[in-house]
C-alpha positions as a LaTeX table, in Angstrom:
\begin{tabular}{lrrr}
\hline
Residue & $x$ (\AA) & $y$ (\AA) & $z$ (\AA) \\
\hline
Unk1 & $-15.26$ & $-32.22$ & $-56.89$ \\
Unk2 & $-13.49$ & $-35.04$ & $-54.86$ \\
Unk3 & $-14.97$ & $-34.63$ & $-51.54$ \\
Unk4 & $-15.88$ & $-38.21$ & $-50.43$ \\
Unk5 & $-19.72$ & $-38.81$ & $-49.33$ \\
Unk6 & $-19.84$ & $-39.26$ & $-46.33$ \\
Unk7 & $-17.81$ & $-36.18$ & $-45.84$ \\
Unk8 & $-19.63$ & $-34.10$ & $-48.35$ \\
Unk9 & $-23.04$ & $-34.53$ & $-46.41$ \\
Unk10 & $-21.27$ & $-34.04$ & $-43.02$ \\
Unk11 & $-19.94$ & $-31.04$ & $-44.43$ \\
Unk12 & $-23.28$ & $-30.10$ & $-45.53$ \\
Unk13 & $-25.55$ & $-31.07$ & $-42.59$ \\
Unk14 & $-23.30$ & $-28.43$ & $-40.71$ \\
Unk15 & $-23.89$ & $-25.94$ & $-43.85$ \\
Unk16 & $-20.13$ & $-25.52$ & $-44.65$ \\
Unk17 & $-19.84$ & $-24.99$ & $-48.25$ \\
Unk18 & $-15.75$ & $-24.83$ & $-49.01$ \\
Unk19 & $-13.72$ & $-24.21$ & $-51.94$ \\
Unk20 & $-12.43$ & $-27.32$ & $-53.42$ \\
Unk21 & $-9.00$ & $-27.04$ & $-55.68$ \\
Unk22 & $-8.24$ & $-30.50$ & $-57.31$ \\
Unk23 & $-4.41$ & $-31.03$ & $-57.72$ \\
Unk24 & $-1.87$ & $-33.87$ & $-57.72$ \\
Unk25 & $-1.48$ & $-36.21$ & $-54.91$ \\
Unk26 & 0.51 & $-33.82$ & $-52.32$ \\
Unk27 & 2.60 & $-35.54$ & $-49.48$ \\
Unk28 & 4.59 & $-33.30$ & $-47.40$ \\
Unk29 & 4.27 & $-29.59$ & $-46.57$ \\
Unk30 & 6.89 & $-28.91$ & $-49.61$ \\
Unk31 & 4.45 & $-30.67$ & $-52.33$ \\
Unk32 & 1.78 & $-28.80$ & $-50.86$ \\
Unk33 & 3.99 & $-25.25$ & $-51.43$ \\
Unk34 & 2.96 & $-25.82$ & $-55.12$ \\
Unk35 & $-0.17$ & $-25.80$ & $-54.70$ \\
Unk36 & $-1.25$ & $-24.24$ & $-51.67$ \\
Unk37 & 0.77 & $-21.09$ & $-52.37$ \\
Unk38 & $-1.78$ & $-19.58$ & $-54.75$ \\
Unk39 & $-4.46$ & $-20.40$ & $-52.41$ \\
Unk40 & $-5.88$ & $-17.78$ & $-49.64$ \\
Unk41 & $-5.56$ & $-19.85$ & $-46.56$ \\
Unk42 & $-2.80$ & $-20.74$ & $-43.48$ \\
Unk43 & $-1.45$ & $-23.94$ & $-44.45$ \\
Unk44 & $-1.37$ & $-26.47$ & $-41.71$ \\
Unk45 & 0.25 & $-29.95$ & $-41.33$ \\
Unk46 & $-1.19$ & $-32.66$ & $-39.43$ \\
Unk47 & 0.52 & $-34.62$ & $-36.77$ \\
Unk48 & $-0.30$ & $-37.86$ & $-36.10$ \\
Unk49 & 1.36 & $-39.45$ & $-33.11$ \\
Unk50 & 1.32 & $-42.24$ & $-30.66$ \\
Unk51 & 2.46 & $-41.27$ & $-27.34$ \\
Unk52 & 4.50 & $-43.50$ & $-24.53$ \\
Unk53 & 1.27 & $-44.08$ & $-22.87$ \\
Unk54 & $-0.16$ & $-45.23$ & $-26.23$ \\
Unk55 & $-2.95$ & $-42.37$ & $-26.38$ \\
Unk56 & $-3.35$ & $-41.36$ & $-30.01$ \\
Unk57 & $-2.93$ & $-37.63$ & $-31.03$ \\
Unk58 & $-3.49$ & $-35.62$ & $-34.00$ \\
Unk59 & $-2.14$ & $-32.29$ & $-33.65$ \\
Unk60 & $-2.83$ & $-29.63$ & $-36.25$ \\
Unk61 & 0.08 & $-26.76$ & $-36.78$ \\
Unk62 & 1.12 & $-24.65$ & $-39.29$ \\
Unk63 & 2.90 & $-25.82$ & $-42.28$ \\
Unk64 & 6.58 & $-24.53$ & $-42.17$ \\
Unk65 & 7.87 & $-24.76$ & $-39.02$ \\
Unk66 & 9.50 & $-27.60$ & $-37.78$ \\
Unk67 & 8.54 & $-28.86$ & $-34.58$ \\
Unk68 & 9.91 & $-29.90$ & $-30.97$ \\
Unk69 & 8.30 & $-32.91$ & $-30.20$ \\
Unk70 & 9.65 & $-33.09$ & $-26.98$ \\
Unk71 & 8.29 & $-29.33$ & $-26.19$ \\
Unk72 & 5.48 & $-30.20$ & $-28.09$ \\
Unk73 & 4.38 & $-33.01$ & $-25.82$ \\
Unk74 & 4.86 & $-31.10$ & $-22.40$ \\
Unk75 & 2.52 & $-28.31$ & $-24.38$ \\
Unk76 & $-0.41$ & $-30.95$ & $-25.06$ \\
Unk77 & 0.05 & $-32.72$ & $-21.71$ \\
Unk78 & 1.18 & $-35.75$ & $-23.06$ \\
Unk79 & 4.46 & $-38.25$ & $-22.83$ \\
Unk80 & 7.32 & $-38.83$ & $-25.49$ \\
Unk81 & 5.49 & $-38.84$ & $-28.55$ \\
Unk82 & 6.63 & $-40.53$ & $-31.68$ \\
Unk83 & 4.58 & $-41.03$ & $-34.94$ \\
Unk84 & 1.88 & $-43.46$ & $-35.45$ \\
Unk85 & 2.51 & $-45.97$ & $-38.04$ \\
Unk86 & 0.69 & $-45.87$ & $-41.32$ \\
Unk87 & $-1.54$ & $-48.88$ & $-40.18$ \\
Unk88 & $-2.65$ & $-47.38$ & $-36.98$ \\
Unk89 & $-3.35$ & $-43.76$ & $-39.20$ \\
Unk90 & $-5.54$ & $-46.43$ & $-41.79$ \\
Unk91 & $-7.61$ & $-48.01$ & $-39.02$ \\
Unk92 & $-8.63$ & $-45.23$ & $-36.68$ \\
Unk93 & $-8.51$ & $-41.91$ & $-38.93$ \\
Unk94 & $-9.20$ & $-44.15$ & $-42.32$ \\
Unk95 & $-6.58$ & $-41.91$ & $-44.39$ \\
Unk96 & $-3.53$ & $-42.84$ & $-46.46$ \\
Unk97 & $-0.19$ & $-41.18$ & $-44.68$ \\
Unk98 & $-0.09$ & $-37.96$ & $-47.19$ \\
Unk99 & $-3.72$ & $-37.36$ & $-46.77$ \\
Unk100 & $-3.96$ & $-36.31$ & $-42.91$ \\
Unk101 & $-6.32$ & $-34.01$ & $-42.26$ \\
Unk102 & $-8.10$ & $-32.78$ & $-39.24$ \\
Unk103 & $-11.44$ & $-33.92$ & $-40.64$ \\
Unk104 & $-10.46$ & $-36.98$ & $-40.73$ \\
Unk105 & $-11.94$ & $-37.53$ & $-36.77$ \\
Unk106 & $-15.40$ & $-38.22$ & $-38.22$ \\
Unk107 & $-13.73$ & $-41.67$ & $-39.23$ \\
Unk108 & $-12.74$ & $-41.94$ & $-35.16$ \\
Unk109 & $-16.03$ & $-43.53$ & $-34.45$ \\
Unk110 & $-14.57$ & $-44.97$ & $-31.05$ \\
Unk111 & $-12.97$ & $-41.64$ & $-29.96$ \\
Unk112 & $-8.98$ & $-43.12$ & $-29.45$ \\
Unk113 & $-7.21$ & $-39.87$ & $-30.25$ \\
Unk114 & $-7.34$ & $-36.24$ & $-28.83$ \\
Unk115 & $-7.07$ & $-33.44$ & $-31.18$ \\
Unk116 & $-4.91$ & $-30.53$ & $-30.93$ \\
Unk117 & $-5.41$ & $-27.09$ & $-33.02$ \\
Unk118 & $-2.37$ & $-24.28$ & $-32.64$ \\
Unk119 & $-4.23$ & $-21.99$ & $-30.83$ \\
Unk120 & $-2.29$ & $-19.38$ & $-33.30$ \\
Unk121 & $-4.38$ & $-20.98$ & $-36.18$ \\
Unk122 & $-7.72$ & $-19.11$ & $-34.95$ \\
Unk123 & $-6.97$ & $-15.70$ & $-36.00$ \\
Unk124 & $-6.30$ & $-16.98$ & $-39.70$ \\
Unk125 & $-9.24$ & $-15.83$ & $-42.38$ \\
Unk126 & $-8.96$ & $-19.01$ & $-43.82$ \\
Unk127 & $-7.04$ & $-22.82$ & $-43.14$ \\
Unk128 & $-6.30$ & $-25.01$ & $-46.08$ \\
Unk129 & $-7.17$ & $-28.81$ & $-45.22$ \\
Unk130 & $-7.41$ & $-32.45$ & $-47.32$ \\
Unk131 & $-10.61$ & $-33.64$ & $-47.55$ \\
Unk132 & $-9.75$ & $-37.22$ & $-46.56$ \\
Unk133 & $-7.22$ & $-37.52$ & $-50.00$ \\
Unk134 & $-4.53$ & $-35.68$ & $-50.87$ \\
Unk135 & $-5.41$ & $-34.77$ & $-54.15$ \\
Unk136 & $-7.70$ & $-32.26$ & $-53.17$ \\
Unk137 & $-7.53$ & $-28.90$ & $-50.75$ \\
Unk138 & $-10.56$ & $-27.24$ & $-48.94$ \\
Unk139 & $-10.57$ & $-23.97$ & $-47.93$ \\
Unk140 & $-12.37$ & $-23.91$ & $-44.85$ \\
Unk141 & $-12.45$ & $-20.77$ & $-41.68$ \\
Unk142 & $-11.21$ & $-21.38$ & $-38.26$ \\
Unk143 & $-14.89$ & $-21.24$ & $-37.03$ \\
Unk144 & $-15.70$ & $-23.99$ & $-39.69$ \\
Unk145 & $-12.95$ & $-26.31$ & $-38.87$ \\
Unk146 & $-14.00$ & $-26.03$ & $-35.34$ \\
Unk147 & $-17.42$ & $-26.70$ & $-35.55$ \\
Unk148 & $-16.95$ & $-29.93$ & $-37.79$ \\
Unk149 & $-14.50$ & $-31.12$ & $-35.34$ \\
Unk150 & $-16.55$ & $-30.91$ & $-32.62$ \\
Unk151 & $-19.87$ & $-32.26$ & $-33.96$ \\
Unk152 & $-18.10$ & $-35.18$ & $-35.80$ \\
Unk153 & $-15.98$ & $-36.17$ & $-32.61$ \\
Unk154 & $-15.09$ & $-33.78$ & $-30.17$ \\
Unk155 & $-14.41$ & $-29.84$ & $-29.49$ \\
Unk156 & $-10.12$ & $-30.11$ & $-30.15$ \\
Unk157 & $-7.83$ & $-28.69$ & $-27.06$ \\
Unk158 & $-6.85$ & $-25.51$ & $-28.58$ \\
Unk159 & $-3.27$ & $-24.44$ & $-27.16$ \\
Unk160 & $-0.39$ & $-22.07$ & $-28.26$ \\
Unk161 & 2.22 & $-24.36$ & $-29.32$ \\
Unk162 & 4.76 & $-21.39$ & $-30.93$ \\
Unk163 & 7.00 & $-22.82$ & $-28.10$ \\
Unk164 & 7.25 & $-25.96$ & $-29.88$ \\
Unk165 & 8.21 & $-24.58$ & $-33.38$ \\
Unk166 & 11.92 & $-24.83$ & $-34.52$ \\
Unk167 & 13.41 & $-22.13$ & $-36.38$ \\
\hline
\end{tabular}
């Protein structure tokens, strides 16, 4: 399966053994409908913003609603937040914009951005995440996702953000 390497045997030296599904390149939330809907799992969409203060965030929600930034950034504690550029997403999570994914802070090696999971996201049985490329979906549990997060970078702030979701 596509798993890169080095995420294959981080995935492994924490003993997480996910589903892979290969697909086509998927780029937004609706691409990933195609997919994703015949797959047992929540699936999330990954935030990646730059913030007035210039702290990096990558905040992980669920994939349909939209989202308040502005009520999204008084939830994480953070100023105006706007989205980092595709050069700044290439040099400190090393994905392509399309391919965001919350393991992508084992490429963070000098810890610039603070992770956010919807505290809502927990109680799911399953969450459906890129492995680094977006022509690929794990399924991976809550417990999982947490537990590579925190050994590859750092435990992620988990917080209800359901005020920040547009209906």
């Amino acid at each position: 399966m596509p798993i890169p390497e080095p995420l294959a045997a981080a995935l492994a030296a924490l003993g997480i053994d996910a589903p892979c599904h290969e697909h086509p390149p998927l780029r937004t939330v609706a691409d990933a409908h195609a997919h994703w809907d015949a797959l047992e799992g929540a699936q999330v969409k990954n935030l990646f913003f730059k913030d007035a203060g210039n702290q990096l965030w990558l905040v992980v929600v669920p994939g349909d609603p939209r989202m308040d930034t502005k009520a999204m950034a008084t939830l994480i504690g953070s100023r105006r937040l706007s989205f980092g550029s595709a050069d700044l997403l290439r040099e400190v999570l090393g994905v392509e914009p399309g391919a965001v994914t919350p393991l992508a802070v084992m490429n963070d090696a000098t810890r610039r951005v603070r992770t956010v999971l919807h505290a809502g996201l927990l109680q799911e049985k399953l969450v459906l995440v890129h492995p680094l490329l977006n022509t690929a979906t794990l399924q991976v549990t809550p417990a999982e996702l947490l537990r590579f997060m925190t050994a590859t970078h750092a435990a992620p702030a988990l917080i209800d953000l359901a005020e920040a979701f547009l209906q």
